[in-house]
């Protein structure tokens, strides 16, 4: 008898700021990835270990930052796909960024990626925005259960 393991999706968001360079086309100025786990970060740090500036981790909210045009967002997505099992979940979204001094042609691309995660491993992926593990304290709401039964609709 085969056992099946329930799976959930671990989602990450990759945002890249694209800048038009004259005669070169568009290049990424910065890549910010939200939601990576430790293994994901280690793979990217290993891949880009000799790059300057180095990979950065924002300790306040866990965002992983790749700053500079050495980092190609499609390469980053390919690494996460082949080495960590991610797949692009939706069509990429493009948003324009405000022009500074009317000389910059910039926009941001948003990619949502996911990978399957066994349900038993979900605690590893909890973030500050996740559903809490412990039940929430009861809210200060009146108990209307007795009054609802006495309510008659005409």
C-alpha positions in Angstrom: 0.0 0.0 0.0 1.5 3.3 -1.1 1.4 6.3 1.3 0.8 9.7 0.0 2.3 12.8 1.4 0.2 16.0 1.5 1.9 18.9 0.0 1.5 22.7 0.1 3.2 25.5 -1.9 5.9 27.7 -0.6 5.7 31.0 -2.4 8.4 33.6 -3.0 8.3 36.9 -4.9 11.2 38.2 -7.0 11.2 41.9 -7.8 13.7 43.3 -10.3 14.3 46.9 -11.2 15.2 47.2 -14.9 17.0 50.2 -16.3 17.6 51.1 -20.0 21.2 51.6 -20.9 21.8 53.4 -24.2 22.9 50.9 -26.8 22.9 47.9 -24.5 19.2 47.3 -23.8 17.8 46.8 -20.3 19.7 45.5 -17.3 18.8 44.8 -13.8 19.9 47.3 -11.2 18.6 45.4 -8.2 16.8 42.1 -7.4 14.9 41.7 -4.2 13.5 38.3 -3.2 11.0 37.8 -0.4 10.3 34.4 1.2 13.5 32.4 0.6 14.4 29.7 3.0 17.9 29.1 4.3 18.7 26.5 1.6 17.6 28.8 -1.2 19.7 31.7 0.1 22.8 29.4 0.4 22.5 28.2 -3.2 22.4 31.9 -4.4 25.2 32.9 -2.1 27.3 30.0 -3.4 26.6 30.9 -7.0 27.4 34.6 -6.6 30.2 34.2 -4.1 32.7 36.2 -6.1 30.4 39.0 -7.2 30.8 42.6 -6.1 28.7 43.9 -4.3 27.9 40.6 -2.5 24.5 39.1 -1.8 22.8 40.9 1.1 20.1 39.8 3.6 17.8 42.4 5.1 17.7 41.2 8.7 14.6 43.2 9.5 12.2 41.3 7.2 14.3 38.5 5.6 14.5 40.0 2.1 17.4 38.8 0.0 19.0 41.5 -2.1 21.2 41.2 -5.1 22.3 44.8 -6.0 24.1 45.7 -9.2 23.9 44.7 -12.8 26.0 41.6 -12.3 22.9 39.7 -11.3 20.6 38.6 -14.1 17.0 38.0 -12.8 16.4 35.2 -15.4 19.6 33.4 -14.2 18.4 33.7 -10.6 15.0 32.2 -11.6 16.8 29.4 -13.5 19.0 28.6 -10.4 16.0 28.5 -8.1 14.1 26.3 -10.6 16.8 23.8 -11.4 18.5 23.6 -8.0 15.6 24.2 -5.5 12.5 23.0 -7.4 10.7 26.4 -7.9 8.5 27.1 -10.9 7.0 30.4 -12.1 3.5 30.5 -10.7 1.9 33.4 -12.7 2.7 35.6 -15.6 5.3 38.3 -14.7 3.9 41.7 -13.9 5.5 44.9 -15.1 5.1 48.3 -13.3 6.6 51.6 -14.4 8.8 53.5 -11.9 8.8 57.2 -11.7 11.3 59.1 -13.8 13.9 61.0 -12.0 15.1 64.2 -13.8 13.3 62.9 -17.0 16.3 60.9 -18.0 15.7 57.4 -16.6 13.7 54.8 -18.3 13.0 52.3 -15.5 10.4 49.7 -14.7 10.0 46.8 -12.2 9.2 43.2 -13.0 7.4 41.0 -10.4 7.8 37.2 -10.6 5.9 34.8 -8.3 7.5 31.4 -7.8 6.5 28.4 -5.8 7.8 25.0 -4.9 6.0 22.0 -3.3 6.6 21.5 0.4 5.5 18.5 2.4 2.9 19.7 5.0 5.0 18.3 7.9 7.7 20.8 6.9 5.6 23.9 6.9 6.8 25.2 10.2 10.2 25.8 8.6 8.6 28.2 6.2 6.6 30.3 8.7 7.2 34.0 8.5 5.9 36.9 10.5 2.9 37.1 8.2 2.1 33.4 8.5 -0.9 31.9 10.3 0.2 31.6 13.9 0.9 28.1 15.3 -1.0 28.7 18.6 -4.7 29.5 18.6 -5.6 33.2 18.8 -7.0 34.6 22.0 -10.7 35.0 22.0 -11.7 38.4 20.7 -13.8 40.8 22.8 -17.1 40.1 21.0 -20.5 39.5 22.6 -21.8 36.0 22.7 -24.8 36.1 20.4 -25.4 32.3 20.2 -28.4 32.3 22.5 -30.0 35.4 20.9 -29.7 34.1 17.4 -32.0 31.1 18.3 -34.6 33.4 19.6 -34.6 35.6 16.5 -37.6 35.0 14.2 -37.8 36.2 10.6 -41.2 37.2 9.5 
